[in-house]
Structures are given as structure tokens and as C-alpha cells.
Amino acid sequence: MIGIVDYGMGNLFSVSKGLERLGADSFISDDPEELSEATGIILPGVGSFRDAMSLLKKQGLDEFLQRYAAGGGYILGICLGMQLLFDESEENGPARGLSLIPGKIIRFQGIDASGDVYKVPHMGWNRLEFKHASPVTAGLEADHVYFVHSYYADTDDAYIAASTTYAVEVPAIVAKGNVLGMQFHPEKSGQMGMSLLRNYLSLVEGKEKS
């Protein structure tokens, strides 16, 4: 049973419907005790990093997620949820994150190295480039997925399972052990997104059986 974290800023219906299409059981909760019973956690998110962290802390969900990850439970962060996995963000001034993956969230500059202006936010379909082997991308061929974001992760290459290019290299899938993140919306990314979610579910199921 997958627990979807409800802290007031996630696209909960979209994620739950995506899991339903894959035949996965899930529940939505803001209760750490209830979420601790989940076999895997999904942390969605849309909006401001600072506001999201404030809400997570208010409900004790920040410490819960840190304990859950430390105990070996699989966590998947989606969009803002992925960004929250990192140490900090420069959005609206420095704000501390969950520190589950080393790195910082920074804003697209809107002008590339050649001086050409590009649109922010990054919105639309971009092709993934697989970089480092990860169970979440196992058996898949890179394809396009759907992004909507103005900030991206500045992190060590070792944690980047897949990237895309939007003026700069953008970490699209990040992984550090049992902590995973997708900057795009897999539930809105057609067959590719569903395949990635299916692989995440397989990871959770494997953990449950071991």
C-alpha cells in the first residue's frame, strides 16, 4: 500500500489516479503514524519550497520522512516533492529542505551561456537522457516526459539517474539508495511516466517481500 503525503500542496488526485491505473493500492494521509504503515511513500508537490517545508514541519511530516528514509523505506518525490528531498533551496531566500539527497535547488536564469533568452518556467515535453543505472529506469528506453518548473537541482552527478536539457543540464530523475525523485510529472507523462511509476512499485514490492 502506497502512502501519498498530504501536506496541502500536492496534486494528490493526479498521483492517486496514476497509481490506480497501474492497479496499485494507495491512500492519502497527513498523519505520520498512518503513513508509517505504508510500504512506500510518494511525496508530491506544487508551489513554493519554503511554504511546503513550513507545512511539512507543522505536521511533523519532515521528521517522519527522514525517519522513514533512514529505516530503508522507499520515498519518491515528484516535482516540488523531488526538490524538497535536497538540502536547501534559494526560492524566496534560503530555505532548508529534508537533506535526504545532497544538493541545492536553484532558479533557471532565463538567459543561456550564449546570451540567448529562454522562457521560465520550463513547461512542456522534454526527452530524458539516462545517465547512471537505477532500478527505477531498468528495462526502459529513454523517452519524453512532461515538466513544469522554474527551479532545478544542483547536485553531484552521482545522484543523477537521468537528465534533460533546457538551456542547462537539468536533473530529471535523482536517486540515493531508497530515496528517489522525479522533477517531471510521471502521472502526466504517458506510457513513459507509467513505466517509471511501475518500476517504483516493483522496488516497493521487492522491499516488502525481502
PDB file of C-alpha atoms in Angstrom:
ATOM      1  CA  MET A   1       0.000   0.000   0.000  1.00  0.00           C
ATOM      2  CA  ILE A   2       1.495   3.304  -1.136  1.00  0.00           C
ATOM      3  CA  GLY A   3       1.097   6.308   1.141  1.00  0.00           C
ATOM      4  CA  ILE A   4       0.689   9.686  -0.588  1.00  0.00           C
ATOM      5  CA  VAL A   5       1.715  12.549   1.677  1.00  0.00           C
ATOM      6  CA  ASP A   6      -0.921  15.271   2.043  1.00  0.00           C
ATOM      7  CA  TYR A   7       0.580  18.488   3.376  1.00  0.00           C
ATOM      8  CA  GLY A   8      -1.670  20.874   1.481  1.00  0.00           C
ATOM      9  CA  MET A   9       0.428  21.488  -1.654  1.00  0.00           C
ATOM     10  CA  GLY A  10       0.364  18.275  -3.674  1.00  0.00           C
ATOM     11  CA  ASN A  11      -1.500  17.212  -6.775  1.00  0.00           C
ATOM     12  CA  LEU A  12      -2.943  14.292  -4.855  1.00  0.00           C
ATOM     13  CA  PHE A  13      -5.751  13.277  -7.206  1.00  0.00           C
ATOM     14  CA  SER A  14      -3.467  13.120 -10.241  1.00  0.00           C
ATOM     15  CA  VAL A  15      -0.955  10.898  -8.443  1.00  0.00           C
ATOM     16  CA  SER A  16      -3.566   8.600  -6.926  1.00  0.00           C
ATOM     17  CA  LYS A  17      -5.277   8.168 -10.304  1.00  0.00           C
ATOM     18  CA  GLY A  18      -1.931   7.290 -11.887  1.00  0.00           C
ATOM     19  CA  LEU A  19      -1.368   4.585  -9.289  1.00  0.00           C
ATOM     20  CA  GLU A  20      -4.925   3.363  -9.765  1.00  0.00           C
ATOM     21  CA  ARG A  21      -4.291   2.928 -13.492  1.00  0.00           C
ATOM     22  CA  LEU A  22      -1.383   0.641 -12.583  1.00  0.00           C
ATOM     23  CA  GLY A  23      -3.566  -1.399 -10.241  1.00  0.00           C
ATOM     24  CA  ALA A  24      -1.721  -0.189  -7.136  1.00  0.00           C
ATOM     25  CA  ASP A  25      -3.441   0.370  -3.815  1.00  0.00           C
ATOM     26  CA  SER A  26      -2.776   3.744  -2.216  1.00  0.00           C
ATOM     27  CA  PHE A  27      -4.080   6.085   0.442  1.00  0.00           C
ATOM     28  CA  ILE A  28      -3.725   9.815   1.098  1.00  0.00           C
ATOM     29  CA  SER A  29      -2.820  10.995   4.585  1.00  0.00           C
ATOM     30  CA  ASP A  30      -1.270  13.819   6.597  1.00  0.00           C
ATOM     31  CA  ASP A  31      -0.789  11.582   9.646  1.00  0.00           C
ATOM     32  CA  PRO A  32       2.796  10.359  10.234  1.00  0.00           C
ATOM     33  CA  GLU A  33       1.585   7.387  12.251  1.00  0.00           C
ATOM     34  CA  GLU A  34      -0.742   6.262   9.496  1.00  0.00           C
ATOM     35  CA  LEU A  35       1.852   6.892   6.784  1.00  0.00           C
ATOM     36  CA  SER A  36       4.412   4.826   8.706  1.00  0.00           C
ATOM     37  CA  GLU A  37       2.362   1.739   7.821  1.00  0.00           C
ATOM     38  CA  ALA A  38       2.801   2.345   4.075  1.00  0.00           C
ATOM     39  CA  THR A  39       5.071   0.045   2.101  1.00  0.00           C
ATOM     40  CA  GLY A  40       6.258   3.022   0.047  1.00  0.00           C
ATOM     41  CA  ILE A  41       5.808   6.794   0.162  1.00  0.00           C
ATOM     42  CA  ILE A  42       5.129   9.330  -2.578  1.00  0.00           C
ATOM     43  CA  LEU A  43       5.753  12.995  -1.815  1.00  0.00           C
ATOM     44  CA  PRO A  44       4.042  15.156  -4.464  1.00  0.00           C
ATOM     45  CA  GLY A  45       4.132  18.926  -4.581  1.00  0.00           C
ATOM     46  CA  VAL A  46       3.222  22.077  -6.485  1.00  0.00           C
ATOM     47  CA  GLY A  47       4.163  25.577  -5.325  1.00  0.00           C
ATOM     48  CA  SER A  48       6.774  27.222  -3.121  1.00  0.00           C
ATOM     49  CA  PHE A  49       9.622  25.277  -1.478  1.00  0.00           C
ATOM     50  CA  ARG A  50       9.614  27.437   1.657  1.00  0.00           C
ATOM     51  CA  ASP A  51       5.835  27.139   2.139  1.00  0.00           C
ATOM     52  CA  ALA A  52       5.972  23.393   1.563  1.00  0.00           C
ATOM     53  CA  MET A  53       8.691  22.871   4.170  1.00  0.00           C
ATOM     54  CA  SER A  54       6.775  25.035   6.639  1.00  0.00           C
ATOM     55  CA  LEU A  55       3.691  22.856   6.234  1.00  0.00           C
ATOM     56  CA  LEU A  56       5.673  19.619   6.486  1.00  0.00           C
ATOM     57  CA  LYS A  57       7.283  20.809   9.731  1.00  0.00           C
ATOM     58  CA  LYS A  58       3.976  21.994  11.169  1.00  0.00           C
ATOM     59  CA  GLN A  59       2.558  18.484  10.807  1.00  0.00           C
ATOM     60  CA  GLY A  60       5.725  16.632  11.844  1.00  0.00           C
ATOM     61  CA  LEU A  61       5.983  15.168   8.366  1.00  0.00           C
ATOM     62  CA  ASP A  62       9.564  16.346   7.842  1.00  0.00           C
ATOM     63  CA  GLU A  63      10.884  14.213  10.696  1.00  0.00           C
ATOM     64  CA  PHE A  64       8.650  11.344   9.662  1.00  0.00           C
ATOM     65  CA  LEU A  65      10.087  11.341   6.128  1.00  0.00           C
ATOM     66  CA  GLN A  66      13.629  11.453   7.470  1.00  0.00           C
ATOM     67  CA  ARG A  67      12.934   8.510   9.794  1.00  0.00           C
ATOM     68  CA  TYR A  68      11.172   6.582   7.048  1.00  0.00           C
ATOM     69  CA  ALA A  69      14.132   7.005   4.689  1.00  0.00           C
ATOM     70  CA  ALA A  70      16.645   6.133   7.420  1.00  0.00           C
ATOM     71  CA  GLY A  71      14.697   2.922   8.046  1.00  0.00           C
ATOM     72  CA  GLY A  72      15.104   1.871   4.414  1.00  0.00           C
ATOM     73  CA  GLY A  73      11.618   2.770   3.208  1.00  0.00           C
ATOM     74  CA  TYR A  74      11.288   3.879  -0.407  1.00  0.00           C
ATOM     75  CA  ILE A  75      10.355   7.512  -0.936  1.00  0.00           C
ATOM     76  CA  LEU A  76       9.547   9.027  -4.332  1.00  0.00           C
ATOM     77  CA  GLY A  77       9.389  12.810  -4.591  1.00  0.00           C
ATOM     78  CA  ILE A  78       7.571  14.303  -7.593  1.00  0.00           C
ATOM     79  CA  CYS A  79       8.115  17.848  -8.944  1.00  0.00           C
ATOM     80  CA  LEU A  80       8.318  20.115  -5.870  1.00  0.00           C
ATOM     81  CA  GLY A  81       8.346  16.898  -3.841  1.00  0.00           C
ATOM     82  CA  MET A  82      11.644  15.982  -5.514  1.00  0.00           C
ATOM     83  CA  GLN A  83      13.113  19.387  -4.718  1.00  0.00           C
ATOM     84  CA  LEU A  84      12.187  19.019  -1.044  1.00  0.00           C
ATOM     85  CA  LEU A  85      14.485  15.979  -0.823  1.00  0.00           C
ATOM     86  CA  PHE A  86      17.552  18.219  -1.138  1.00  0.00           C
ATOM     87  CA  ASP A  87      19.461  20.264   1.444  1.00  0.00           C
ATOM     88  CA  GLU A  88      18.159  23.712   0.575  1.00  0.00           C
ATOM     89  CA  SER A  89      16.524  25.995  -1.991  1.00  0.00           C
ATOM     90  CA  GLU A  90      17.197  29.585  -2.983  1.00  0.00           C
ATOM     91  CA  GLU A  91      13.489  30.149  -3.737  1.00  0.00           C
ATOM     92  CA  ASN A  92      12.229  33.161  -1.730  1.00  0.00           C
ATOM     93  CA  GLY A  93      15.547  33.268   0.105  1.00  0.00           C
ATOM     94  CA  PRO A  94      17.495  30.314   1.525  1.00  0.00           C
ATOM     95  CA  ALA A  95      15.246  27.575   2.943  1.00  0.00           C
ATOM     96  CA  ARG A  96      16.303  24.232   4.377  1.00  0.00           C
ATOM     97  CA  GLY A  97      14.970  21.014   2.871  1.00  0.00           C
ATOM     98  CA  LEU A  98      14.822  17.405   4.068  1.00  0.00           C
ATOM     99  CA  SER A  99      18.531  16.741   3.356  1.00  0.00           C
ATOM    100  CA  LEU A 100      17.884  13.232   2.032  1.00  0.00           C
ATOM    101  CA  ILE A 101      19.958  13.931  -1.092  1.00  0.00           C
ATOM    102  CA  PRO A 102      22.908  16.368  -1.103  1.00  0.00           C
ATOM    103  CA  GLY A 103      22.405  19.454  -3.246  1.00  0.00           C
ATOM    104  CA  LYS A 104      20.692  22.797  -3.672  1.00  0.00           C
ATOM    105  CA  ILE A 105      17.643  23.930  -5.639  1.00  0.00           C
ATOM    106  CA  ILE A 106      18.402  26.898  -7.899  1.00  0.00           C
ATOM    107  CA  ARG A 107      16.400  29.002 -10.349  1.00  0.00           C
ATOM    108  CA  PHE A 108      16.678  28.947 -14.125  1.00  0.00           C
ATOM    109  CA  GLN A 109      18.498  32.133 -15.074  1.00  0.00           C
ATOM    110  CA  GLY A 110      16.403  32.804 -18.189  1.00  0.00           C
ATOM    111  CA  ILE A 111      19.496  33.549 -20.260  1.00  0.00           C
ATOM    112  CA  ASP A 112      21.921  30.923 -21.544  1.00  0.00           C
ATOM    113  CA  ALA A 113      25.709  30.923 -21.900  1.00  0.00           C
ATOM    114  CA  SER A 114      25.409  32.475 -25.369  1.00  0.00           C
ATOM    115  CA  GLY A 115      23.263  35.330 -24.080  1.00  0.00           C
ATOM    116  CA  ASP A 116      20.049  33.978 -25.573  1.00  0.00           C
ATOM    117  CA  VAL A 117      16.892  34.435 -23.514  1.00  0.00           C
ATOM    118  CA  TYR A 118      14.701  31.410 -22.748  1.00  0.00           C
ATOM    119  CA  LYS A 119      11.330  31.082 -21.042  1.00  0.00           C
ATOM    120  CA  VAL A 120      10.932  30.445 -17.342  1.00  0.00           C
ATOM    121  CA  PRO A 121       9.173  28.351 -16.143  1.00  0.00           C
ATOM    122  CA  HIS A 122      10.291  25.336 -18.113  1.00  0.00           C
ATOM    123  CA  MET A 123       6.997  23.896 -19.309  1.00  0.00           C
ATOM    124  CA  GLY A 124       6.430  21.070 -21.771  1.00  0.00           C
ATOM    125  CA  TRP A 125       7.754  17.763 -23.030  1.00  0.00           C
ATOM    126  CA  ASN A 126      11.485  17.035 -22.934  1.00  0.00           C
ATOM    127  CA  ARG A 127      13.432  13.881 -23.666  1.00  0.00           C
ATOM    128  CA  LEU A 128      15.198  12.072 -20.852  1.00  0.00           C
ATOM    129  CA  GLU A 129      18.829  11.024 -21.091  1.00  0.00           C
ATOM    130  CA  PHE A 130      19.662   8.058 -18.862  1.00  0.00           C
ATOM    131  CA  LYS A 131      22.978   8.641 -17.079  1.00  0.00           C
ATOM    132  CA  HIS A 132      23.529   6.149 -14.269  1.00  0.00           C
ATOM    133  CA  ALA A 133      21.888   2.768 -13.862  1.00  0.00           C
ATOM    134  CA  SER A 134      18.939   2.826 -11.495  1.00  0.00           C
ATOM    135  CA  PRO A 135      16.230   0.277 -10.708  1.00  0.00           C
ATOM    136  CA  VAL A 136      13.601   2.921 -11.481  1.00  0.00           C
ATOM    137  CA  THR A 137      14.789   3.134 -15.123  1.00  0.00           C
ATOM    138  CA  ALA A 138      15.636  -0.568 -15.545  1.00  0.00           C
ATOM    139  CA  GLY A 139      14.438  -2.094 -18.805  1.00  0.00           C
ATOM    140  CA  LEU A 140      13.227   1.220 -20.220  1.00  0.00           C
ATOM    141  CA  GLU A 141      14.232   3.215 -23.267  1.00  0.00           C
ATOM    142  CA  ALA A 142      14.508   6.970 -22.794  1.00  0.00           C
ATOM    143  CA  ASP A 143      11.510   8.971 -23.992  1.00  0.00           C
ATOM    144  CA  HIS A 144       9.804  12.317 -23.431  1.00  0.00           C
ATOM    145  CA  VAL A 145       8.179  13.329 -20.142  1.00  0.00           C
ATOM    146  CA  TYR A 146       6.237  16.402 -19.006  1.00  0.00           C
ATOM    147  CA  PHE A 147       7.877  19.190 -16.964  1.00  0.00           C
ATOM    148  CA  VAL A 148       6.529  22.315 -15.246  1.00  0.00           C
ATOM    149  CA  HIS A 149       9.090  24.087 -13.021  1.00  0.00           C
ATOM    150  CA  SER A 150      11.133  27.242 -12.523  1.00  0.00           C
ATOM    151  CA  TYR A 151      13.789  25.714 -10.250  1.00  0.00           C
ATOM    152  CA  TYR A 152      16.038  22.690 -10.639  1.00  0.00           C
ATOM    153  CA  ALA A 153      18.538  20.666  -8.615  1.00  0.00           C
ATOM    154  CA  ASP A 154      22.239  21.464  -8.477  1.00  0.00           C
ATOM    155  CA  THR A 155      23.643  18.154  -7.258  1.00  0.00           C
ATOM    156  CA  ASP A 156      26.515  15.748  -7.746  1.00  0.00           C
ATOM    157  CA  ASP A 157      26.446  13.755 -10.951  1.00  0.00           C
ATOM    158  CA  ALA A 158      26.484  10.544  -8.922  1.00  0.00           C
ATOM    159  CA  TYR A 159      22.885  11.175  -7.828  1.00  0.00           C
ATOM    160  CA  ILE A 160      21.528  11.873 -11.335  1.00  0.00           C
ATOM    161  CA  ALA A 161      19.905   8.793 -12.856  1.00  0.00           C
ATOM    162  CA  ALA A 162      18.506  10.776 -15.803  1.00  0.00           C
ATOM    163  CA  SER A 163      18.679  14.342 -17.038  1.00  0.00           C
ATOM    164  CA  THR A 164      17.231  16.559 -19.709  1.00  0.00           C
ATOM    165  CA  THR A 165      18.429  19.768 -21.325  1.00  0.00           C
ATOM    166  CA  TYR A 166      16.698  23.114 -21.013  1.00  0.00           C
ATOM    167  CA  ALA A 167      19.441  25.673 -21.635  1.00  0.00           C
ATOM    168  CA  VAL A 168      21.384  23.787 -18.941  1.00  0.00           C
ATOM    169  CA  GLU A 169      21.525  20.179 -17.835  1.00  0.00           C
ATOM    170  CA  VAL A 170      18.530  19.531 -15.601  1.00  0.00           C
ATOM    171  CA  PRO A 171      18.483  16.540 -13.232  1.00  0.00           C
ATOM    172  CA  ALA A 172      15.235  14.790 -14.125  1.00  0.00           C
ATOM    173  CA  ILE A 173      15.492  11.606 -12.045  1.00  0.00           C
ATOM    174  CA  VAL A 174      17.621  11.549  -8.912  1.00  0.00           C
ATOM    175  CA  ALA A 175      18.423   8.621  -6.661  1.00  0.00           C
ATOM    176  CA  LYS A 176      20.313   7.997  -3.447  1.00  0.00           C
ATOM    177  CA  GLY A 177      19.630   4.480  -2.262  1.00  0.00           C
ATOM    178  CA  ASN A 178      15.971   4.198  -1.317  1.00  0.00           C
ATOM    179  CA  VAL A 179      15.284   7.917  -1.901  1.00  0.00           C
ATOM    180  CA  LEU A 180      14.157   8.797  -5.431  1.00  0.00           C
ATOM    181  CA  GLY A 181      12.910  11.911  -7.156  1.00  0.00           C
ATOM    182  CA  MET A 182      11.388  12.901 -10.485  1.00  0.00           C
ATOM    183  CA  GLN A 183      11.374  16.575 -11.469  1.00  0.00           C
ATOM    184  CA  PHE A 184       8.677  15.933 -14.080  1.00  0.00           C
ATOM    185  CA  HIS A 185       5.149  14.592 -13.549  1.00  0.00           C
ATOM    186  CA  PRO A 186       5.236  10.841 -14.297  1.00  0.00           C
ATOM    187  CA  GLU A 187       1.462  10.552 -13.914  1.00  0.00           C
ATOM    188  CA  LYS A 188       1.079  13.079 -16.760  1.00  0.00           C
ATOM    189  CA  SER A 189       3.857  11.671 -18.951  1.00  0.00           C
ATOM    190  CA  GLY A 190       2.082   8.969 -20.918  1.00  0.00           C
ATOM    191  CA  GLN A 191       3.487   5.469 -21.197  1.00  0.00           C
ATOM    192  CA  MET A 192       6.996   6.526 -20.180  1.00  0.00           C
ATOM    193  CA  GLY A 193       5.745   8.011 -16.935  1.00  0.00           C
ATOM    194  CA  MET A 194       3.608   4.965 -16.189  1.00  0.00           C
ATOM    195  CA  SER A 195       6.573   2.670 -16.801  1.00  0.00           C
ATOM    196  CA  LEU A 196       8.700   4.651 -14.351  1.00  0.00           C
ATOM    197  CA  LEU A 197       5.968   4.514 -11.714  1.00  0.00           C
ATOM    198  CA  ARG A 198       5.601   0.782 -12.334  1.00  0.00           C
ATOM    199  CA  ASN A 199       9.317   0.315 -11.687  1.00  0.00           C
ATOM    200  CA  TYR A 200       8.989   2.271  -8.445  1.00  0.00           C
ATOM    201  CA  LEU A 201       6.138   0.000  -7.380  1.00  0.00           C
ATOM    202  CA  SER A 202       8.294  -3.027  -8.173  1.00  0.00           C
ATOM    203  CA  LEU A 203      11.009  -1.662  -5.890  1.00  0.00           C
ATOM    204  CA  VAL A 204       8.498  -1.249  -3.089  1.00  0.00           C
ATOM    205  CA  GLU A 205       7.107  -4.736  -3.613  1.00  0.00           C
ATOM    206  CA  GLY A 206      10.618  -6.219  -3.572  1.00  0.00           C
ATOM    207  CA  LYS A 207      11.368  -4.466  -0.271  1.00  0.00           C
ATOM    208  CA  GLU A 208       8.109  -5.752   1.194  1.00  0.00           C
ATOM    209  CA  LYS A 209       8.888  -9.372   0.284  1.00  0.00           C
ATOM    210  CA  SER A 210      12.516  -9.361   1.479  1.00  0.00           C
TER     211      SER A 210
END
